[in-house]
Short mmCIF file of C-alpha atoms in Angstrom, two decimals:
data_model
loop_
_atom_site.label_atom_id
_atom_site.label_comp_id
_atom_site.label_asym_id
_atom_site.label_seq_id
_atom_site.Cartn_x
_atom_site.Cartn_y
_atom_site.Cartn_z
CA UNK A 264 70.35 139.24 -207.95
CA UNK A 265 70.62 137.94 -204.40
CA UNK A 266 68.60 134.83 -205.27
CA UNK A 267 70.05 134.29 -208.74
CA UNK A 268 73.72 134.33 -207.75
CA UNK A 269 73.69 131.41 -205.31
CA UNK A 270 71.30 129.47 -207.55
CA UNK A 271 73.62 130.00 -210.50
CA UNK A 272 76.65 129.14 -208.42
CA UNK A 273 75.08 125.93 -207.14
CA UNK A 274 74.34 124.76 -210.67
CA UNK A 275 77.80 125.72 -211.83
CA UNK A 276 79.29 122.94 -209.70
CA UNK A 277 77.36 119.83 -210.51
CA UNK A 278 80.18 117.33 -210.32
CA UNK A 279 82.27 116.07 -207.40
CA UNK A 280 84.73 118.73 -208.50
CA UNK A 281 83.56 122.22 -209.48
CA UNK A 282 82.19 122.65 -213.01
CA UNK A 283 81.88 126.29 -214.04
CA UNK A 284 80.32 125.68 -217.46
CA UNK A 285 76.75 126.36 -216.41
CA UNK A 286 74.95 125.87 -219.70
CA UNK A 287 76.96 122.76 -220.53
CA UNK A 288 75.94 121.34 -217.16
CA UNK A 289 72.26 121.99 -217.74
CA UNK A 290 72.48 120.43 -221.19
CA UNK A 291 74.28 117.40 -219.73
CA UNK A 292 71.64 117.02 -217.02
CA UNK A 293 68.86 117.07 -219.62
CA UNK A 294 70.70 114.41 -221.61
CA UNK A 295 70.96 112.24 -218.52
CA UNK A 296 67.27 112.58 -217.83
CA UNK A 297 66.59 110.96 -221.17
CA UNK A 298 69.39 108.42 -221.42
CA UNK A 299 71.13 107.31 -218.27
CA UNK A 300 69.39 106.70 -214.97
CA UNK A 301 72.64 105.50 -213.41
CA UNK A 302 74.20 108.90 -213.99
CA UNK A 303 71.20 110.52 -212.34
CA UNK A 304 71.90 108.49 -209.21
CA UNK A 305 75.34 110.12 -209.16
CA UNK A 306 74.25 113.65 -209.98
CA UNK A 307 71.03 114.06 -207.99
CA UNK A 308 72.68 113.96 -204.52
CA UNK A 309 75.13 116.64 -205.67
CA UNK A 310 72.34 118.76 -207.09
CA UNK A 311 70.40 118.45 -203.83
CA UNK A 312 73.48 119.41 -201.81
CA UNK A 313 74.21 122.31 -204.16
CA UNK A 314 70.63 123.55 -203.79
CA UNK A 315 70.79 123.37 -200.00
CA UNK A 316 74.09 125.28 -200.02
CA UNK A 317 72.54 127.93 -202.25
CA UNK A 318 69.55 128.33 -199.92
CA UNK A 319 71.95 128.60 -196.97
CA UNK A 320 73.77 131.44 -198.75
CA UNK A 321 70.48 133.28 -199.17
CA UNK A 322 69.66 132.70 -195.49
CA UNK A 323 72.98 134.23 -194.52
CA UNK A 324 72.30 137.28 -196.68
CA UNK A 325 68.82 137.67 -195.18
CA UNK A 326 70.14 137.37 -191.64
CA UNK A 327 72.80 140.05 -192.10
CA UNK A 328 70.27 142.31 -193.78
CA UNK A 329 68.05 141.99 -190.69
CA UNK A 330 70.87 142.52 -188.21
CA UNK A 331 72.69 145.31 -190.05
CA UNK A 332 71.75 146.60 -193.49
CA UNK A 333 71.83 145.67 -197.17
CA UNK A 334 75.37 147.04 -197.59
CA UNK A 335 76.89 144.76 -194.94
CA UNK A 336 74.79 141.82 -196.13
CA UNK A 337 76.01 142.36 -199.70
CA UNK A 338 79.68 142.19 -198.75
CA UNK A 339 79.24 139.21 -196.46
CA UNK A 340 77.42 137.51 -199.32
CA UNK A 341 80.22 138.43 -201.72
CA UNK A 342 82.88 137.03 -199.40
CA UNK A 343 80.94 133.79 -199.03
CA UNK A 344 80.47 133.43 -202.78
CA UNK A 345 84.07 134.10 -203.75
CA UNK A 346 85.62 131.84 -201.12
CA UNK A 347 87.59 129.11 -202.89
CA UNK A 348 86.91 126.65 -200.08
CA UNK A 349 83.17 127.27 -200.27
CA UNK A 350 83.25 126.43 -203.97
CA UNK A 351 85.38 123.39 -203.26
CA UNK A 352 83.16 121.89 -200.53
CA UNK A 353 79.62 123.19 -200.78
CA UNK A 354 78.41 120.72 -203.42
CA UNK A 355 80.22 117.69 -202.04
CA UNK A 356 78.01 115.13 -200.34
CA UNK A 357 79.98 115.17 -197.10
CA UNK A 358 78.50 115.23 -193.62
CA UNK A 359 80.71 118.29 -193.04
CA UNK A 360 78.88 120.10 -195.84
CA UNK A 361 75.48 119.25 -194.40
CA UNK A 362 76.74 120.29 -190.97
CA UNK A 363 77.71 123.67 -192.42
CA UNK A 364 74.36 124.14 -194.17
CA UNK A 365 72.39 123.28 -191.03
CA UNK A 366 74.62 125.59 -188.98
CA UNK A 367 73.68 128.51 -191.24
CA UNK A 368 69.99 127.56 -191.16
CA UNK A 369 70.08 127.35 -187.35
CA UNK A 370 71.94 130.65 -187.08
CA UNK A 371 69.13 132.32 -189.07
CA UNK A 372 66.72 131.48 -186.22
CA UNK A 373 69.20 131.97 -183.40
CA UNK A 374 68.26 134.84 -181.03
CA UNK A 375 71.02 137.30 -181.89
CA UNK A 376 70.17 140.81 -180.77
CA UNK A 377 68.22 142.52 -183.54
CA UNK A 378 67.12 139.35 -185.33
CA UNK A 379 63.51 139.33 -186.53
CA UNK A 380 63.56 135.63 -187.39
CA UNK A 381 64.51 134.32 -183.94
CA UNK A 382 62.79 131.09 -183.03
CA UNK A 383 64.19 128.88 -180.29
CA UNK A 384 62.36 125.72 -181.32
CA UNK A 385 63.44 125.99 -184.96
CA UNK A 386 67.10 126.71 -184.31
CA UNK A 387 67.36 124.02 -181.63
CA UNK A 388 65.71 121.47 -183.94
CA UNK A 389 68.20 122.27 -186.68
CA UNK A 390 71.12 122.00 -184.24
CA UNK A 391 69.75 118.66 -183.06
CA UNK A 392 69.44 117.42 -186.64
CA UNK A 393 73.01 118.48 -187.35
CA UNK A 394 74.12 116.63 -184.20
CA UNK A 395 72.39 113.43 -185.34
CA UNK A 396 74.01 113.66 -188.78
CA UNK A 397 77.43 114.52 -187.37
CA UNK A 398 77.90 114.65 -183.58
CA UNK A 399 80.78 117.14 -183.87
CA UNK A 400 78.20 119.74 -184.93
CA UNK A 401 77.54 120.38 -181.25
CA UNK A 402 81.06 121.80 -180.80
CA UNK A 403 80.41 125.05 -182.64
CA UNK A 404 77.07 125.43 -180.84
CA UNK A 405 78.26 125.01 -177.25
CA UNK A 406 79.20 128.70 -176.76
CA UNK A 407 76.09 129.80 -178.67
CA UNK A 408 73.80 127.65 -176.53
CA UNK A 409 75.47 128.86 -173.32
CA UNK A 410 75.13 132.47 -174.45
CA UNK A 411 71.45 132.00 -175.22
CA UNK A 412 70.82 130.39 -171.85
CA UNK A 413 72.77 133.10 -170.00
CA UNK A 414 70.87 135.96 -171.65
CA UNK A 415 67.44 134.33 -171.49
CA UNK A 416 65.33 135.76 -168.68
CA UNK A 417 62.93 132.80 -168.53
CA UNK A 418 65.57 130.11 -168.15
CA UNK A 419 63.22 127.46 -166.78
CA UNK A 420 60.80 127.93 -169.67
CA UNK A 421 63.68 127.71 -172.13
CA UNK A 422 64.79 124.38 -170.67
CA UNK A 423 61.34 122.87 -170.15
CA UNK A 424 59.65 124.08 -173.34
CA UNK A 425 62.59 124.02 -175.77
CA UNK A 426 65.80 122.28 -174.67
CA UNK A 427 64.19 119.15 -173.21
CA UNK A 428 61.44 118.55 -175.83
CA UNK A 429 63.82 119.01 -178.77
CA UNK A 430 66.61 117.03 -177.15
CA UNK A 431 64.47 114.10 -176.03
CA UNK A 432 62.54 113.92 -179.31
CA UNK A 433 65.73 113.95 -181.38
CA UNK A 434 67.42 111.36 -179.18
CA UNK A 435 64.32 109.15 -179.29
CA UNK A 436 64.06 109.26 -183.09
CA UNK A 437 67.78 108.62 -183.44
CA UNK A 438 67.62 105.63 -181.09
CA UNK A 439 64.61 104.20 -182.92
CA UNK A 440 66.25 104.52 -186.35
CA UNK A 441 69.45 102.89 -185.09
CA UNK A 442 67.40 100.14 -183.38
CA UNK A 443 65.75 99.32 -186.70
CA UNK A 444 69.02 99.43 -188.60
CA UNK A 445 71.30 97.56 -186.18
CA UNK A 446 68.68 95.28 -184.69
CA UNK A 447 69.59 96.33 -181.14
CA UNK A 448 69.52 99.42 -178.97
CA UNK A 449 72.62 101.50 -179.52
CA UNK A 450 73.64 105.14 -179.01
CA UNK A 451 75.85 105.88 -182.00
CA UNK A 452 76.76 109.30 -180.63
CA UNK A 453 78.41 107.64 -177.61
CA UNK A 454 80.27 105.28 -179.92
CA UNK A 455 81.40 108.29 -181.94
CA UNK A 456 82.70 109.96 -178.79
CA UNK A 457 84.41 106.78 -177.63
CA UNK A 458 86.06 106.13 -181.01
CA UNK A 459 87.27 109.65 -181.79
CA UNK A 460 87.93 111.13 -178.36
CA UNK A 461 88.30 108.54 -175.61
CA UNK A 462 90.19 105.97 -177.69
CA UNK A 463 91.47 108.58 -180.18
CA UNK A 464 91.43 105.98 -182.97
CA UNK A 465 91.20 108.71 -185.59
CA UNK A 466 95.00 108.94 -185.39
CA UNK A 467 95.03 105.68 -187.35
CA UNK A 468 94.28 107.83 -190.42
CA UNK A 469 96.97 110.40 -189.66
CA UNK A 470 97.84 112.94 -186.99
CA UNK A 471 99.04 116.54 -186.82
CA UNK A 472 100.48 118.74 -184.06
CA UNK A 473 98.05 120.64 -181.83
CA UNK A 474 98.74 123.99 -183.56
CA UNK A 475 98.00 122.72 -187.10
CA UNK A 476 94.54 124.34 -187.36
CA UNK A 477 95.86 127.66 -186.06
CA UNK A 478 98.84 128.04 -188.38
CA UNK A 479 97.80 125.87 -191.34
CA UNK A 480 94.20 124.67 -191.26
CA UNK A 481 92.29 127.91 -190.76
CA UNK A 482 94.68 130.09 -192.84
CA UNK A 483 94.35 127.69 -195.80
CA UNK A 484 90.56 127.47 -195.50
CA UNK A 485 90.26 131.26 -195.30
CA UNK A 486 92.91 131.83 -197.96
CA UNK A 487 93.23 135.47 -198.96
CA UNK A 488 90.23 136.32 -196.76
CA UNK A 489 92.47 135.97 -193.69
CA UNK A 490 93.60 139.64 -193.39
CA UNK A 491 90.02 140.81 -193.94
CA UNK A 492 88.81 138.40 -191.25
CA UNK A 493 91.32 139.79 -188.76
CA UNK A 494 90.43 143.36 -189.73
CA UNK A 495 86.71 142.62 -189.47
CA UNK A 496 87.07 141.16 -185.98
CA UNK A 497 88.13 144.62 -184.79
CA UNK A 498 85.19 146.34 -186.50
CA UNK A 499 82.18 144.07 -185.98
CA UNK A 500 79.54 145.22 -183.45
CA UNK A 501 79.59 143.72 -179.98
CA UNK A 502 76.63 141.39 -180.62
CA UNK A 503 78.70 139.48 -183.18
CA UNK A 504 81.43 138.62 -180.68
CA UNK A 505 79.62 135.38 -179.84
CA UNK A 506 80.26 134.23 -183.43
CA UNK A 507 83.96 134.96 -183.01
CA UNK A 508 83.94 133.05 -179.72
CA UNK A 509 82.32 130.10 -181.55
CA UNK A 510 85.06 130.18 -184.22
CA UNK A 511 87.90 130.31 -181.67
CA UNK A 512 86.28 127.67 -179.47
CA UNK A 513 85.75 125.29 -182.40
CA UNK A 514 89.33 125.64 -183.65
CA UNK A 515 90.74 125.08 -180.16
CA UNK A 516 88.57 122.01 -179.49
CA UNK A 517 89.50 120.44 -182.82
CA UNK A 518 93.14 121.25 -182.09
CA UNK A 519 92.99 118.87 -179.14
CA UNK A 520 92.21 115.94 -181.45
CA UNK A 521 95.20 114.35 -183.16
CA UNK A 522 93.50 113.57 -186.48
CA UNK A 523 92.93 116.80 -188.39
CA UNK A 524 91.47 117.67 -191.78
CA UNK A 525 90.60 120.96 -193.48
CA UNK A 526 86.96 119.94 -193.93
CA UNK A 527 86.44 119.52 -190.19
CA UNK A 528 86.46 123.29 -189.68
CA UNK A 529 84.36 124.07 -192.74
CA UNK A 530 81.33 124.97 -190.54
CA UNK A 531 83.19 127.98 -189.08
CA UNK A 532 83.89 129.44 -192.53
CA UNK A 533 80.49 131.18 -192.95
CA UNK A 534 80.92 132.75 -189.51
CA UNK A 535 84.34 134.03 -190.55
CA UNK A 536 82.81 135.53 -193.69
CA UNK A 537 80.58 137.72 -191.51
CA UNK A 538 83.69 139.49 -190.21
CA UNK A 539 85.22 139.67 -193.69
CA UNK A 540 82.04 141.41 -194.83
CA UNK A 541 82.38 144.04 -192.10
CA UNK A 542 85.97 144.61 -193.20
CA UNK A 543 84.98 145.30 -196.82
CA UNK A 544 82.08 147.49 -195.72
CA UNK A 545 84.40 149.82 -193.79
CA UNK A 546 87.03 150.05 -196.51
CA UNK A 547 86.79 153.29 -198.47
CA UNK A 548 89.78 154.11 -200.69
CA UNK A 549 90.94 150.51 -201.09
CA UNK A 550 87.55 148.84 -201.50
CA UNK A 551 87.68 148.25 -205.27
CA UNK A 552 91.26 146.89 -205.26
CA UNK A 553 90.37 144.69 -202.27
CA UNK A 554 87.30 143.26 -204.00
CA UNK A 555 89.26 142.59 -207.18
CA UNK A 556 92.05 140.97 -205.16
CA UNK A 557 89.65 138.69 -203.30
CA UNK A 558 87.84 137.66 -206.46
CA UNK A 559 90.92 136.91 -208.55
CA UNK A 560 92.94 135.30 -205.76
CA UNK A 561 90.07 132.90 -205.00
CA UNK A 562 89.12 132.23 -208.62
CA UNK A 563 92.41 130.53 -209.44
CA UNK A 564 92.44 128.02 -206.53
CA UNK A 565 88.69 127.42 -206.93
CA UNK A 566 89.10 126.50 -210.60
CA UNK A 567 92.28 124.51 -210.05
CA UNK A 568 91.07 122.46 -207.08
CA UNK A 569 87.65 122.08 -208.67
CA UNK A 570 88.58 121.14 -212.23
CA UNK A 571 92.11 119.79 -212.19
CA UNK A 572 93.62 118.81 -208.85
CA UNK A 573 93.10 115.16 -207.85
CA UNK A 574 90.39 114.60 -210.43
CA UNK A 575 91.64 111.19 -211.54
CA UNK A 576 89.90 109.20 -208.81
CA UNK A 577 86.53 110.41 -210.11
CA UNK A 578 87.46 110.16 -213.78
CA UNK A 579 88.43 106.53 -213.35
CA UNK A 580 84.94 105.75 -212.06
CA UNK A 581 83.50 107.08 -215.31
CA UNK A 582 85.90 104.76 -217.10
CA UNK A 583 84.63 101.81 -215.05
CA UNK A 584 81.02 102.74 -215.80
CA UNK A 585 81.62 101.98 -219.47
CA UNK A 586 82.05 98.34 -218.48
CA UNK A 587 78.42 98.42 -217.35
CA UNK A 588 77.22 99.22 -220.84
CA UNK A 589 78.54 96.04 -222.42
CA UNK A 590 75.82 94.49 -224.57
CA UNK A 591 76.91 91.00 -223.61
CA UNK A 592 75.75 90.40 -220.01
CA UNK A 593 78.39 87.69 -219.65
CA UNK A 594 81.07 90.39 -219.94
CA UNK A 595 79.80 91.99 -216.73
CA UNK A 596 79.79 88.65 -214.93
CA UNK A 597 83.41 88.03 -215.96
CA UNK A 598 84.55 91.52 -214.99
CA UNK A 599 86.31 91.88 -211.67
CA UNK A 600 88.18 95.01 -210.63
CA UNK A 601 90.84 95.51 -207.98
CA UNK A 602 91.70 99.07 -206.94
CA UNK A 603 95.27 99.00 -205.64
CA UNK A 604 95.30 102.45 -204.05
CA UNK A 605 95.45 103.96 -200.56
CA UNK A 606 92.15 103.46 -198.74
CA UNK A 607 89.20 105.67 -199.60
CA UNK A 608 90.86 106.96 -202.77
CA UNK A 609 87.81 106.40 -204.97
CA UNK A 610 84.04 106.20 -204.55
CA UNK A 611 82.64 102.77 -205.24
CA UNK A 612 79.13 101.51 -205.91
CA UNK A 613 77.74 105.01 -205.46
CA UNK A 614 79.25 105.65 -208.91
CA UNK A 615 78.98 102.19 -210.48
CA UNK A 616 75.38 101.10 -210.60
CA UNK A 617 75.70 97.66 -212.11
CA UNK A 618 76.69 94.21 -210.75
CA UNK A 619 80.45 94.45 -211.27
CA UNK A 620 82.82 92.82 -208.81
CA UNK A 621 84.74 95.67 -207.13
CA UNK A 622 87.50 95.23 -204.57
CA UNK A 623 89.85 97.62 -202.85
CA UNK A 624 92.58 97.64 -200.23
CA UNK A 625 90.98 97.92 -196.82
CA UNK A 626 92.26 99.84 -193.81
CA UNK A 627 89.81 99.37 -190.92
CA UNK A 628 91.10 100.72 -187.61
CA UNK A 629 92.25 98.27 -184.98
CA UNK A 630 89.38 98.09 -182.52
CA UNK A 631 91.27 95.46 -180.49
CA UNK A 632 94.18 97.89 -179.85
CA UNK A 633 96.70 95.25 -180.84
CA UNK A 634 100.23 96.70 -181.03
CA UNK A 635 101.26 94.59 -184.02
CA UNK A 636 98.17 95.39 -186.10
CA UNK A 637 98.80 96.18 -189.79
CA UNK A 638 95.93 96.93 -192.15
CA UNK A 639 95.66 95.44 -195.63
CA UNK A 640 96.73 98.61 -197.44
CA UNK A 641 99.94 98.98 -195.42
CA UNK A 642 100.64 95.28 -195.84
CA UNK A 643 100.27 95.64 -199.60
CA UNK A 644 102.58 98.66 -199.86
CA UNK A 645 105.29 96.92 -197.82
CA UNK A 646 105.82 94.54 -200.73
CA UNK A 647 103.31 95.01 -203.58
CA UNK A 648 104.70 92.24 -205.75
CA UNK A 649 104.74 89.66 -202.95
CA UNK A 650 101.20 90.61 -201.93
CA UNK A 651 99.88 90.20 -205.48
CA UNK A 652 101.54 86.84 -205.93
CA UNK A 653 100.13 85.62 -202.62
CA UNK A 654 96.64 87.02 -203.19
CA UNK A 655 96.32 85.75 -206.76
CA UNK A 656 98.24 82.51 -206.44
CA UNK A 657 95.85 80.80 -208.85
CA UNK A 658 95.16 82.05 -212.38
CA UNK A 659 91.42 81.74 -211.82
CA UNK A 660 91.66 84.34 -209.06
CA UNK A 661 93.19 87.03 -211.27
CA UNK A 662 90.97 90.10 -211.71
CA UNK A 663 90.11 91.30 -215.19
CA UNK A 664 91.18 94.88 -214.35
CA UNK A 665 93.74 96.48 -212.05
CA UNK A 666 93.64 100.17 -211.17
CA UNK A 667 96.53 101.92 -209.42
CA UNK A 668 98.59 105.10 -209.26
CA UNK A 669 101.44 105.44 -211.73
CA UNK A 670 104.10 105.34 -208.97
CA UNK A 671 103.23 101.67 -208.41
CA UNK A 672 103.75 100.51 -211.98
CA UNK A 673 107.49 99.91 -211.73
CA UNK A 674 107.14 97.80 -208.57
CA UNK A 675 104.59 95.41 -210.07
CA UNK A 676 105.65 95.46 -213.72
CA UNK A 677 106.79 91.79 -213.66
CA UNK A 678 103.40 90.68 -212.30
CA UNK A 679 101.60 92.67 -215.01
CA UNK A 680 103.74 91.26 -217.79
CA UNK A 681 103.60 87.63 -216.66
CA UNK A 682 99.81 87.71 -216.40
CA UNK A 683 99.13 89.46 -219.72
CA UNK A 684 97.90 92.77 -218.30
CA UNK A 685 97.88 95.64 -220.78
CA UNK A 686 97.42 99.31 -219.96
CA UNK A 687 94.14 100.51 -221.44
CA UNK A 688 93.89 103.97 -219.86
CA UNK A 689 96.07 106.62 -218.21
CA UNK A 690 94.11 109.31 -216.39
CA UNK A 691 95.61 112.51 -215.02
CA UNK A 692 95.29 112.94 -211.26
CA UNK A 693 97.55 115.66 -209.84
CA UNK A 694 100.53 117.89 -210.59
CA UNK A 695 101.93 117.30 -207.09
CA UNK A 696 102.31 113.54 -206.58
CA UNK A 697 103.36 112.54 -203.09
CA UNK A 698 104.19 109.22 -201.48
CA UNK A 699 101.70 106.60 -202.64
CA UNK A 700 99.82 109.13 -204.76
CA UNK A 701 100.97 109.32 -208.37
CA UNK A 702 100.57 111.90 -211.11
CA UNK A 703 98.39 109.54 -213.14
CA UNK A 704 96.02 106.63 -212.55
CA UNK A 705 96.58 103.59 -214.74
CA UNK A 706 93.94 101.07 -215.74
CA UNK A 707 95.25 97.66 -216.76
CA UNK A 708 93.14 94.97 -218.39
CA UNK A 709 94.02 91.29 -218.60
CA UNK A 710 94.01 90.03 -222.17
CA UNK A 711 93.36 86.44 -223.13
CA UNK A 712 96.36 84.46 -224.23
CA UNK A 713 96.56 83.75 -227.95
#
């Protein structure tokens, strides 16, 4: 059962959003194997990520079974599986997801008191890999690495035989890969630090107050697990305090950065579930109601955020893919698509594997630190109609398709009408439209004049 549950769960969420129809998913995957290689290019990365997340869940169960017993491991495993945020993120091909998976793998080999799988070289290699993939991965490991060094009796051996070889090897491989890719020697981790911390350019994509993770970020990510997490912190054995320190440290460090997102603290969620598991283990009279409450209260947001909320930006890519199947190759060559949405709203060629012309509003950060800098997306939304008329001043420049949120339709209706654009699709996106985000996504196609 321990192996089957995470495997089943991983296959129940094959799409960018969760997909709980397991057998339908398997049937769909088999169809794709026979018919559509382009779809496989979309699905395979998600399947790989889902599989890695499932293995990580099993590793967590095994670790808790070693450290405590099967009862504690079972409830930690249950908390991890019924977390709505785990379902929401664990199959997404985000560096945050891989960071979380590698954190669990590394923790399995970390020398916690009582662990039978401790292996310094293995856990340090996994931490190093996580750091290369996403440099912020080191944040959660700083207190863990310090704790290991402090408790290690042979400190010199630890540094000489583990820290230095793993660190230098990882850095060397990273430098070599970047040298091949960029054509020059570059330390991308330093650039990451400079961009996000020293220059704090992440604020270009939004900022929040310092206490956002404490009062909004972590409570939302934990959801209804929050009271059990707090309760479990009071009950967990002393050797698990280092995990709590890692959680608090990570949240505080991220709180110092202006740009904040829920997914940034995803790696601390499995650590929090350890304490939730201790809470459920010690409950006696209220255990069954608590389990039912956790399951039902997480099922609703998991299904809603996975199947319904903000699904339009993926659905519209499926709509675009149909343009790739046109029998007449000249149709593809004449097709040009402009996505008039806030930056990063949709995936692009990762979902459209054919030579279509795709364009979108860009919003690169200002690396020159010019006070009057305005990105293309902001410039467009200042006056959408004027921007369109200036961008497509000649009829030959007009794209064959325009894609935008429904809230924009009224502002550019005269441009659409005068250039013979007709709505060909309206795709649901969200029940809670806000600002530039509309309830629906509209696809307009330019028709030839009769």
